[in-house]
Short mmCIF file of C-alpha atoms and ligand atoms in Angstrom, two decimals:
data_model
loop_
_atom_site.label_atom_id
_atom_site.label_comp_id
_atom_site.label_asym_id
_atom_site.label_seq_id
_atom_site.Cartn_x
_atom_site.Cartn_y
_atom_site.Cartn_z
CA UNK A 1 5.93 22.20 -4.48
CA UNK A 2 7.25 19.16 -5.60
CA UNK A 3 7.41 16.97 -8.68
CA UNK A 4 6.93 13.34 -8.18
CA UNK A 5 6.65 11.03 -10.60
CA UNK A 6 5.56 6.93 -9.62
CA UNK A 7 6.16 3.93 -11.66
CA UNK A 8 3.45 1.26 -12.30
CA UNK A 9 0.38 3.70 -10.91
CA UNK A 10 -2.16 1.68 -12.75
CA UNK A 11 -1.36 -1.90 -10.84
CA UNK A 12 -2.14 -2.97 -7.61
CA UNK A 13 -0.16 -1.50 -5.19
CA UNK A 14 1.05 1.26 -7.18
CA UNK A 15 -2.74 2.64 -7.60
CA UNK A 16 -3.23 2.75 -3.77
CA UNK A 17 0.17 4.45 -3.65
CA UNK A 18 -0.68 7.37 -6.63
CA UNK A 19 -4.25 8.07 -4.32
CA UNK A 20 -2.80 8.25 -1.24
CA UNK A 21 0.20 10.82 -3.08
CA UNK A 22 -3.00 12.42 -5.09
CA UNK A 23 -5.53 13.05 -1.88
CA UNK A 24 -2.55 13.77 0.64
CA UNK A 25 -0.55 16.08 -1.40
CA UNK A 26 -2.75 18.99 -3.34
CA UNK A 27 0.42 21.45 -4.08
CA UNK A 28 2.48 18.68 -5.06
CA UNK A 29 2.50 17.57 -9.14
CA UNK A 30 1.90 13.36 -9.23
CA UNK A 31 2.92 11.71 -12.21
CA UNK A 32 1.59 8.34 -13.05
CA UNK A 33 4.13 6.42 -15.63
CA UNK A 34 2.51 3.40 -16.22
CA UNK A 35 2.77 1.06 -19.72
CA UNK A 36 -0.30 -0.56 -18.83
CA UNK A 37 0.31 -4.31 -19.10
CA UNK A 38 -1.82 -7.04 -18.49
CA UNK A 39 -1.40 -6.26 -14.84
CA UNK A 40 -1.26 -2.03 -14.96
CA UNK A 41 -5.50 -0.61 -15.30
CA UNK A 42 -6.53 3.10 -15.11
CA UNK A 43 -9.95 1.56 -13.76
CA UNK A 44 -8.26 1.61 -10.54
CA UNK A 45 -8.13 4.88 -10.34
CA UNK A 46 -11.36 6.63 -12.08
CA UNK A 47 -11.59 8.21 -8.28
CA UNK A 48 -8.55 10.46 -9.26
CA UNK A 49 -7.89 10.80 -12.44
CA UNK A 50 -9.50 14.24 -12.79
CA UNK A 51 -7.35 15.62 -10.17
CA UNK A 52 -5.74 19.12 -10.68
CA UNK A 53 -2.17 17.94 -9.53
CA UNK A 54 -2.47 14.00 -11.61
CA UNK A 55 -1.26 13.23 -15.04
CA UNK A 56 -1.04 9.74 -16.31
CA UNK A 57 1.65 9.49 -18.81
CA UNK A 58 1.47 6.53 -20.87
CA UNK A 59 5.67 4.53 -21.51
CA UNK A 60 7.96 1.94 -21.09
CA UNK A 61 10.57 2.26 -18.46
CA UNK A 62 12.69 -0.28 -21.32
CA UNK A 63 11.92 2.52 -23.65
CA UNK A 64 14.99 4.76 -22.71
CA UNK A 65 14.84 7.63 -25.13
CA UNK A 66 11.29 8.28 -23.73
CA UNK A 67 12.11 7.67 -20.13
CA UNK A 68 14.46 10.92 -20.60
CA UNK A 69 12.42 12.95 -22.97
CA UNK A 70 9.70 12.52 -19.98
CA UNK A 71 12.46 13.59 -17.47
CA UNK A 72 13.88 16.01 -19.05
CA UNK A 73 10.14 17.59 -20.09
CA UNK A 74 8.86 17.20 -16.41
CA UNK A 75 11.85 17.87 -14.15
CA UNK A 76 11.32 14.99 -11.55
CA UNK A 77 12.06 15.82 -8.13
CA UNK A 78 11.30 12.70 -6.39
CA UNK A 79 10.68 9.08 -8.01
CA UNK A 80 9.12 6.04 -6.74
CA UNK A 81 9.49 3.17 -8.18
CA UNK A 82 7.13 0.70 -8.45
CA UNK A 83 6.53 -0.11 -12.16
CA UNK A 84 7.69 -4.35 -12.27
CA UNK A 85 6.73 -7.41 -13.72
CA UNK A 86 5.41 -8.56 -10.29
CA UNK A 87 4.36 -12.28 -10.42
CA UNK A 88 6.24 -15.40 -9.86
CA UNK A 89 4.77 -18.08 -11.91
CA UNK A 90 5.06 -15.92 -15.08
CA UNK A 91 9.11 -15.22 -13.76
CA UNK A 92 9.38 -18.98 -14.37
CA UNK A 93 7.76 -19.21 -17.49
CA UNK A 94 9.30 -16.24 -19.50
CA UNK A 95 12.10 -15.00 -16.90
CA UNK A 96 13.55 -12.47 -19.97
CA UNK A 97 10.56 -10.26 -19.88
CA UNK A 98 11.46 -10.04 -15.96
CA UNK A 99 15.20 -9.15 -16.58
CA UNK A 100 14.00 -6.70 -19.29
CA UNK A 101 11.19 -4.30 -16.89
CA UNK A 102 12.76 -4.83 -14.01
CA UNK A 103 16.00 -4.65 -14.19
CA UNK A 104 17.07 -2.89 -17.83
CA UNK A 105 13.74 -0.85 -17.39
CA UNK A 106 14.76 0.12 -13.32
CA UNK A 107 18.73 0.87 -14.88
CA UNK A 108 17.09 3.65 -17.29
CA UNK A 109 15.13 4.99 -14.78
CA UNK A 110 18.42 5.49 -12.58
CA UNK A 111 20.42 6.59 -15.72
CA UNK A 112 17.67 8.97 -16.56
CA UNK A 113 17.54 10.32 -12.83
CA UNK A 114 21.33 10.89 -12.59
CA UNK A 115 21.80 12.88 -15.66
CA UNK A 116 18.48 15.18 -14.98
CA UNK A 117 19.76 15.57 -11.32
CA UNK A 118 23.24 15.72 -12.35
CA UNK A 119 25.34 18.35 -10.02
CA UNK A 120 22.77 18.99 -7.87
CA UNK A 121 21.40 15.43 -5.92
CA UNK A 122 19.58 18.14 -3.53
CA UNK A 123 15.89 17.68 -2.00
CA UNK A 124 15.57 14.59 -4.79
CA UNK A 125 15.13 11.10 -4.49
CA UNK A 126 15.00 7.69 -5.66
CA UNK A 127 12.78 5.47 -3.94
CA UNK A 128 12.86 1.84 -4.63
CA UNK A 129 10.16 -0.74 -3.87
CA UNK A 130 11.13 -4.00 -3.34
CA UNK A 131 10.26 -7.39 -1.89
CA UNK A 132 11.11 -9.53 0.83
CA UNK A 133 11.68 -12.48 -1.76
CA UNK A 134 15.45 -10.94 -2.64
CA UNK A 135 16.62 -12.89 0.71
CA UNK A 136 15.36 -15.92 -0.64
CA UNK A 137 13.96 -18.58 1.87
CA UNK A 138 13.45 -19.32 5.71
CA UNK A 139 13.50 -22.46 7.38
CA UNK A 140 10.93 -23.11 10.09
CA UNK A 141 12.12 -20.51 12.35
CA UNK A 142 14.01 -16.55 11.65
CA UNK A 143 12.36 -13.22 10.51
CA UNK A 144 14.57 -11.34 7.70
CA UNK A 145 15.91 -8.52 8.64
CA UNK A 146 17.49 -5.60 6.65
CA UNK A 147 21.15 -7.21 6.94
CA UNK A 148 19.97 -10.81 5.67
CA UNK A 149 22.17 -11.79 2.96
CA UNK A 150 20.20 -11.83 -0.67
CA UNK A 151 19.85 -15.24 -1.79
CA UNK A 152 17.09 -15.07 -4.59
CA UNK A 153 15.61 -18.21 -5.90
CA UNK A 154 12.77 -17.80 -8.63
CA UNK A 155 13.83 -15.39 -11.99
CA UNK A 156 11.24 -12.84 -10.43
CA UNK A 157 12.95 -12.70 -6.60
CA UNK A 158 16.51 -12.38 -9.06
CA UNK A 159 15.28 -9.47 -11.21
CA UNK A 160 14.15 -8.01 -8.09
CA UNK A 161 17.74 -8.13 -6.46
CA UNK A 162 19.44 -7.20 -9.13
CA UNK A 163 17.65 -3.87 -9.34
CA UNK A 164 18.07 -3.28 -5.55
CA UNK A 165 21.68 -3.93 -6.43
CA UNK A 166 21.79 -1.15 -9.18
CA UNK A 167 20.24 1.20 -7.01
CA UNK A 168 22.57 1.26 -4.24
CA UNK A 169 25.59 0.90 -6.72
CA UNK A 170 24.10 4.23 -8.51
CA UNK A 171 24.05 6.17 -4.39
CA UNK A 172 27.95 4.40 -3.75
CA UNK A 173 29.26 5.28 -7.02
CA UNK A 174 27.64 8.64 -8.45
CA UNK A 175 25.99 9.66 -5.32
CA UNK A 176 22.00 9.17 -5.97
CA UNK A 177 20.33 9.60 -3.43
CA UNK A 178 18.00 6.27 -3.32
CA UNK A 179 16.34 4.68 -0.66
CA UNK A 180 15.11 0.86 -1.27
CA UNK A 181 12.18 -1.05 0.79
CA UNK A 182 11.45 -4.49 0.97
CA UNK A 183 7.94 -5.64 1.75
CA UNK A 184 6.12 -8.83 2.43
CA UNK A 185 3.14 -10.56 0.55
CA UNK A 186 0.36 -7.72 -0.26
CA UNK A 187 -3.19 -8.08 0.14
CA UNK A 188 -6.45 -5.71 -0.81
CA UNK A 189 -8.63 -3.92 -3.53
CA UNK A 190 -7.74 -3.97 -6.89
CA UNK A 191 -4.91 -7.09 -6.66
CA UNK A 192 -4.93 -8.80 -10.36
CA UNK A 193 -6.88 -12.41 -9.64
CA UNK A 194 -3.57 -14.27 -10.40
CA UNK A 195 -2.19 -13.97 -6.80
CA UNK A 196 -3.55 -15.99 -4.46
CA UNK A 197 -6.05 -14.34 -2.25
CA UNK A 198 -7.95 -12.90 -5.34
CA UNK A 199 -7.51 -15.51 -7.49
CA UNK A 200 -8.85 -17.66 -4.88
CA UNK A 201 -12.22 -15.06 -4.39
CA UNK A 202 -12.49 -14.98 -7.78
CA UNK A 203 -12.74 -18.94 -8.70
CA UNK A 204 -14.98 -19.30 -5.32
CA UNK A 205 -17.29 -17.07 -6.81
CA UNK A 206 -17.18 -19.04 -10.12
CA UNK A 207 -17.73 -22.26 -8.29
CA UNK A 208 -14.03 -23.39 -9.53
CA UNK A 209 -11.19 -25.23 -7.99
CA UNK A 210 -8.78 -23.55 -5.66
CA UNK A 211 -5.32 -24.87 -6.56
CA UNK A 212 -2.81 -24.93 -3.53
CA UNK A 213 0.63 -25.45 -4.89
CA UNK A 214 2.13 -28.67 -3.29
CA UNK A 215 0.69 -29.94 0.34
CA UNK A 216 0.01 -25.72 1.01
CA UNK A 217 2.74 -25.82 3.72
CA UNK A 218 3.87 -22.46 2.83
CA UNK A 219 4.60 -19.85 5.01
CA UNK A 220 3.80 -15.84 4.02
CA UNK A 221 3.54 -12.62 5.83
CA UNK A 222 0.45 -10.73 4.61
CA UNK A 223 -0.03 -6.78 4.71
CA UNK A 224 -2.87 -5.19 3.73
CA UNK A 225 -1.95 -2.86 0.58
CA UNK A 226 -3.25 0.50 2.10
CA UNK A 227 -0.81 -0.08 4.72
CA UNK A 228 1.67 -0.90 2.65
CA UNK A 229 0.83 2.41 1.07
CA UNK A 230 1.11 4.37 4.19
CA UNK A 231 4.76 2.87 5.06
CA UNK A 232 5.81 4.17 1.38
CA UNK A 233 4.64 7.40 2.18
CA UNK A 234 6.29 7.54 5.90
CA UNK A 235 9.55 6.35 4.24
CA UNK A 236 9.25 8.73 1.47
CA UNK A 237 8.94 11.72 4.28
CA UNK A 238 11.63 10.68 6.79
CA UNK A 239 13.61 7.77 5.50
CA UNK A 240 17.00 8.04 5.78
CA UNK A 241 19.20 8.50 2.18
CA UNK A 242 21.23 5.27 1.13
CA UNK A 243 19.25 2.95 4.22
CA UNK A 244 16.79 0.00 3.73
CA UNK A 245 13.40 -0.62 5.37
CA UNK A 246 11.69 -3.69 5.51
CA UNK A 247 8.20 -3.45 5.33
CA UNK A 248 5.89 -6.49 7.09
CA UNK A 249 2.81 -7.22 9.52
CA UNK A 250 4.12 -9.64 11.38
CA UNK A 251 1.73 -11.76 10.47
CA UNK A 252 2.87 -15.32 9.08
CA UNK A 253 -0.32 -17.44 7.60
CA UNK A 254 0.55 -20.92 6.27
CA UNK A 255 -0.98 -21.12 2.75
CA UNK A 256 -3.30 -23.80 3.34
CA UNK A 257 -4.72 -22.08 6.73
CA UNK A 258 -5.22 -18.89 5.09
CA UNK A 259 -7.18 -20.84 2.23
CA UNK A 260 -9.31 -22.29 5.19
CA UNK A 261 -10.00 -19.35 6.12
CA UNK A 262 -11.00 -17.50 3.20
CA UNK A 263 -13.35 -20.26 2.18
CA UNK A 264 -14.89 -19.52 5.74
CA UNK A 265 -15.41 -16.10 5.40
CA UNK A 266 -16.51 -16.42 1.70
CA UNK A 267 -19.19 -19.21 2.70
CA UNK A 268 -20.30 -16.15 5.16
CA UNK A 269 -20.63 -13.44 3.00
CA UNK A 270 -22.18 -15.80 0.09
CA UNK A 271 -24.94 -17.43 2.13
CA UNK A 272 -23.21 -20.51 1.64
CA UNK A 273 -23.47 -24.42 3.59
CA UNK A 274 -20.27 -24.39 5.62
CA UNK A 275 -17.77 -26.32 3.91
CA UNK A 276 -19.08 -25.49 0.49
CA UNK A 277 -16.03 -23.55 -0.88
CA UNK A 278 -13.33 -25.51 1.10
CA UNK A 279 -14.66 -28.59 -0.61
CA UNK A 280 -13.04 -26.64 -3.96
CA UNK A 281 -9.74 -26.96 -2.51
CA UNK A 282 -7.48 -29.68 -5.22
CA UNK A 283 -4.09 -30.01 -4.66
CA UNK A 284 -2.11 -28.87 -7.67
CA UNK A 285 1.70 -29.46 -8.68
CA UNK A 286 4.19 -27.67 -6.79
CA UNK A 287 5.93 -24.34 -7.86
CA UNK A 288 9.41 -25.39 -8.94
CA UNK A 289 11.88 -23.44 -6.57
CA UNK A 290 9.17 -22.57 -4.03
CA UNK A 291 10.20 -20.72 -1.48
CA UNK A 292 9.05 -22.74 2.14
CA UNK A 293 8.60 -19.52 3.93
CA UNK A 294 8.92 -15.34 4.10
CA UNK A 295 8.33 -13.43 7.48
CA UNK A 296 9.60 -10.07 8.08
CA UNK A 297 10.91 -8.10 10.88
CA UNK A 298 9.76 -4.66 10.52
CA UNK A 299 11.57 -3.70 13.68
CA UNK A 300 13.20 -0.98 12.20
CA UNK A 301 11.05 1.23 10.33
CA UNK A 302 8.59 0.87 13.58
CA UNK A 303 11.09 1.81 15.93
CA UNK A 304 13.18 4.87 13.74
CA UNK A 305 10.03 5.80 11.58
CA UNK A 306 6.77 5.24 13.79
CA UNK A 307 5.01 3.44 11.14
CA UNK A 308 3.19 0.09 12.15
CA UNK A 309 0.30 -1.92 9.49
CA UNK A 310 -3.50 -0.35 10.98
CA UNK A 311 -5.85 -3.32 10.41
CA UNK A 312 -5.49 -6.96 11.33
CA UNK A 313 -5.69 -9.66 9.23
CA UNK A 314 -9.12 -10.08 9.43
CA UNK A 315 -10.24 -7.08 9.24
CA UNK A 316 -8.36 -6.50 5.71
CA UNK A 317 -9.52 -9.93 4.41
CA UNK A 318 -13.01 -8.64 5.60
CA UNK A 319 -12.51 -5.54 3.36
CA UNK A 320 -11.19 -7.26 0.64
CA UNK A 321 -13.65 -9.47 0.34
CA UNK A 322 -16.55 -6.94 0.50
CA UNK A 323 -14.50 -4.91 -2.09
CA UNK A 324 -14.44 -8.15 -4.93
CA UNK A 325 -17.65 -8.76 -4.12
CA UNK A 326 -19.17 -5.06 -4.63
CA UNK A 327 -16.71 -4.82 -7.93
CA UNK A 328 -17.42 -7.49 -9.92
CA UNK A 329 -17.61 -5.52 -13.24
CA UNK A 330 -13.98 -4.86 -12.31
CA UNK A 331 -13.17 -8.79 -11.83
CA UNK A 332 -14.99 -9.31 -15.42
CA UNK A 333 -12.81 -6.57 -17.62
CA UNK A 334 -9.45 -7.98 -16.05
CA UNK A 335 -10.05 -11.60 -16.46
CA UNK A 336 -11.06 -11.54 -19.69
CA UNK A 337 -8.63 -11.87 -22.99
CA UNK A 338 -4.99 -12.22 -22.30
CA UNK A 339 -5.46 -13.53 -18.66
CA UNK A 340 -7.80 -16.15 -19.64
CA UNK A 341 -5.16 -17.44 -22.02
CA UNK A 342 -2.15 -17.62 -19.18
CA UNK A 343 -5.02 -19.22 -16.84
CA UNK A 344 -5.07 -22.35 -19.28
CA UNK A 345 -1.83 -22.75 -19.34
CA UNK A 346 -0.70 -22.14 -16.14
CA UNK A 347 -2.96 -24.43 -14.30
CA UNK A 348 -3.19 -27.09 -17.52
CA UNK A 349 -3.41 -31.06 -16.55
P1 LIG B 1 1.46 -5.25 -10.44
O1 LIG B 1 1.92 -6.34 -11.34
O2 LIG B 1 0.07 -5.25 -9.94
O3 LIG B 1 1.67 -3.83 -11.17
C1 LIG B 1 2.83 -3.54 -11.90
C2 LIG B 1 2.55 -2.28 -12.71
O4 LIG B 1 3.76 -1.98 -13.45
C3 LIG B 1 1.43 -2.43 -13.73
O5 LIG B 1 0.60 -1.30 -13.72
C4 LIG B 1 2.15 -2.55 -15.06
O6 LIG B 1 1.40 -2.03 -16.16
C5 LIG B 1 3.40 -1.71 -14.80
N1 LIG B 1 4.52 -2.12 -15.66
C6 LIG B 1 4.97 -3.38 -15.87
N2 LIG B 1 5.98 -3.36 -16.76
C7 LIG B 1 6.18 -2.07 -17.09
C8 LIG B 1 7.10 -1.39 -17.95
N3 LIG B 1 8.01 -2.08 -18.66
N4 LIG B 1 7.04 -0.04 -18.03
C9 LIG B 1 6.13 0.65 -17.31
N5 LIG B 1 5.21 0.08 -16.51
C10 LIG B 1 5.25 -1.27 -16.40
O7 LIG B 1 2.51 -5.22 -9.25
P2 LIG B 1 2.30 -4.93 -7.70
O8 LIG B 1 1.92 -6.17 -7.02
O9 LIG B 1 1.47 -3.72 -7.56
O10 LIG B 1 3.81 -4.60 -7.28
C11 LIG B 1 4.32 -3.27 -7.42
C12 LIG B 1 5.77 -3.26 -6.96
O11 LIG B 1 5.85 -3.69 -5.60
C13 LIG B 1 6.68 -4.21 -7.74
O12 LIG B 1 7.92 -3.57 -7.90
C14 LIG B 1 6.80 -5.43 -6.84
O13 LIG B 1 8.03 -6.08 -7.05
C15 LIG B 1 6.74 -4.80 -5.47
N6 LIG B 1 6.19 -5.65 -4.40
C16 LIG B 1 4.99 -6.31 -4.55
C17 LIG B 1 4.47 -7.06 -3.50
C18 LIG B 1 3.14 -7.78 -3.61
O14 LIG B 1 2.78 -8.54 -2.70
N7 LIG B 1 2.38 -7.57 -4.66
C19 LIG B 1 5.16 -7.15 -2.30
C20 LIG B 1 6.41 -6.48 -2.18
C21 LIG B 1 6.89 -5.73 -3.23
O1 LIG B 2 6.65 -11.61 -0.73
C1 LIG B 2 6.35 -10.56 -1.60
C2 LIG B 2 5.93 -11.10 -2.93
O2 LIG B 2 4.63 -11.65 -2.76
C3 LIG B 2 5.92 -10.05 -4.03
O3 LIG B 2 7.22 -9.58 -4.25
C4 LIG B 2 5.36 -10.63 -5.33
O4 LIG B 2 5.25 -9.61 -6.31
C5 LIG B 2 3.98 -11.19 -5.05
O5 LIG B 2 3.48 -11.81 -6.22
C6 LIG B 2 4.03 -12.21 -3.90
O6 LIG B 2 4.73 -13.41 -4.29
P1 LIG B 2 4.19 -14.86 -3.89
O7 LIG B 2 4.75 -15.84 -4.83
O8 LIG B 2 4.37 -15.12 -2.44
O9 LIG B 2 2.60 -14.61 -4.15
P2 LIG B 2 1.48 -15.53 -4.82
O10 LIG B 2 0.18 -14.88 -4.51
O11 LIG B 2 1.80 -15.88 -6.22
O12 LIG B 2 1.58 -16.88 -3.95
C7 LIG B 2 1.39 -16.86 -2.53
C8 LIG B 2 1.56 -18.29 -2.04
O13 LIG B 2 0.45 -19.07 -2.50
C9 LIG B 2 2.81 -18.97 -2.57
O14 LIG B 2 3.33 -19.84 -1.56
C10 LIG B 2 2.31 -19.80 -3.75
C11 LIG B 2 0.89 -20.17 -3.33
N1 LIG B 2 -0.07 -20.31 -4.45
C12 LIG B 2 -0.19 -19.29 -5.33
C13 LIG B 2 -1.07 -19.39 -6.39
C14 LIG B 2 -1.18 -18.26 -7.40
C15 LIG B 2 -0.86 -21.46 -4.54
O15 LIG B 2 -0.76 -22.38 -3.71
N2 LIG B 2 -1.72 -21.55 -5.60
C16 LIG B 2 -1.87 -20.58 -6.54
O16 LIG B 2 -2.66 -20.74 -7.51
#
């Protein structure tokens, strides 16, 4: 039986991550620590949270007193971390609440870790979740690969690095035993509607523009979150101590095509006149710092580890689609309040 506790369970890809732990693992105790921001919400996991071997345990990874209390109280075995402040346009409006979660909050966590597991690093585990952002940008051709040099370039991608750095400075120097994985762009249920795919849903739905940053000649790699999910738990099972995995679905979209195409499918599934949602598309300002374009080799963790992503693209868009449009009391209760407020100012002018 183990003990193992997951930062940010009540966000996006951390609540697919705490069911998959919950349904897959009955003798094993989950822990949920989650301070519920704007972006963490227990709706997302009603399915669960009456589960014999789930406990939702409300904190602040900044908070260090509690983060030990809570460690020393529940004896971790295994942690993965998740809990971040996750998106980039906030990074670049308020980059010290960025630094604070996800790097101060990430150093607790490890400080907490090492002194609970102090003497005896056996059968435990830190597990790191990252993003393919740390390596910064790609030109026009190039996948990243594990050994790709970091070169950050928005105050999110630089919190994010730094943290990766601390964790591999806590395995070289004290011995942790961590493992870190970098993923590409997520996709799916539950994804807050500030991210592009269900922010773009969402203001289809409500007959508003779609703003593409600059002339949408972007470049991302999308995985569907459930997969993403499944390559946390292979990793977590037979990852190797101290390596890195990068996590991707080979599967490069430029913005502005993947907008197309949602409008298409949304036009579908709405009973709409073809054309009627792309005709929402408005070119907005440009992200300052935006990175051209992200595409990851997941060469590795299909060859040593057997994972590979289990839907295509369409097929998750399908899903995620059908999911916004079959939870719309959902959509309501997280874009009211505090979101509506960061909507106005973000896309202002
Ligand atoms: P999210 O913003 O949806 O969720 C983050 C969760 O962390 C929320 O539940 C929030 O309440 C919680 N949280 C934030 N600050 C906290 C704090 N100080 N203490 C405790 N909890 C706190 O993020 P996400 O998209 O689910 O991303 C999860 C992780 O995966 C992040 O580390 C992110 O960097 C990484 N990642 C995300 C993607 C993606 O496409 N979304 C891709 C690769 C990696
Ligand atoms: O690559 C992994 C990363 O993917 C994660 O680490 C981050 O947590 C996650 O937020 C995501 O970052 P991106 O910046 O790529 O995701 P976002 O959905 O914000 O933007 C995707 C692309 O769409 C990007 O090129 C910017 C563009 N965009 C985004 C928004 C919100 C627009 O054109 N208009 C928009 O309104």
């Amino acid at each position: 039986m183990k003990t193992i506790l997951i930062t940010g369970g009540a966000g996006f890809i951390g609540s697919h991550v705490v069911r998959y732990f919950v349904n897959k693992y009955p003798n094993d105790t989950i822990y949920n620590l989650d301070a519920l921001t704007y972006a963490g919400n227990l709706e997302n996991l009603k399915d669960v949270e009456k589960a014999a071997n789930y406990t939702f345990l409300k904190a602040n990874i900044c908070d260090a007193d509690t983060i030990f209390s809570l460690f020393k109280k529940y004896r971790f075995d295994k942690v993965i971390h998740l809990a971040a402040e996750s998106h980039v346009d906030r990074s670049i409006t308020d980059p010290l609440e960025f630094l604070k979660t996800n790097v101060l909050g990430t150093v607790n966590l490890l400080n907490a870790a090492k002194f609970t597991w102090k003497n005896n690093f056996s059968n435990k585990l830190f597990y790191h979740i990252s993003t393919d952002e740390v390596y910064g940008t790609l030109g026009k051709t190039g996948l990243f690969t594990e050994t790709t040099s970091y070169n950050p370039n928005s105050p999110y991608s630089a919190s994010k690095a730094s943290s990766d750095h601390f964790v591999r400075a806590y395995g070289e120097t004290y011995g942790l035993p961590y493992i870190i994985s970098n993923c590409s762009n997520n996709y799916g249920p539950n994804q807050f509607p500030e991210k592009l795919i269900p922010l773009f849903i969402h203001n289809i739905l409500k007959n508003k523009a779609l703003p593409v940053y600059g002339d949408g000649n972007y470049t991302r790699d999308w995985l569907y979150v459930l997969d993403h999910a499944m390559a946390i738990d292979t990793v977590f099972l037979h990852g190797k101590i101290s390596e890195t995995y990068n996590i991707g679905g080979f599967n490069e979209w430029k913005n502005i095509d993947l907008v197309k195409l949602l409008c298409k499918l949304m036009d579908v599934k709405l009973g709409k006149v073809e054309g009627a949602s792309e005709s929402l598309i408005t070119f907005v300002k440009d992200r300052p710092g935006h990175d051209l374009r992200y595409a990851i080799d997941a060469t590795k963790i299909s060859k040593e580890l057997g994972w590979k992503p289990s839907v295509t693209f369409e097929e998750g868009l399908f899903k995620t689609i059908d999911w916004y449009l079959k939870n719309t009391t959902w959509l309501e209760h997280v874009t009211s309040g505090a979101y509506q407020k960061y909507y106005e100012k973000q896309y202002k002018e």
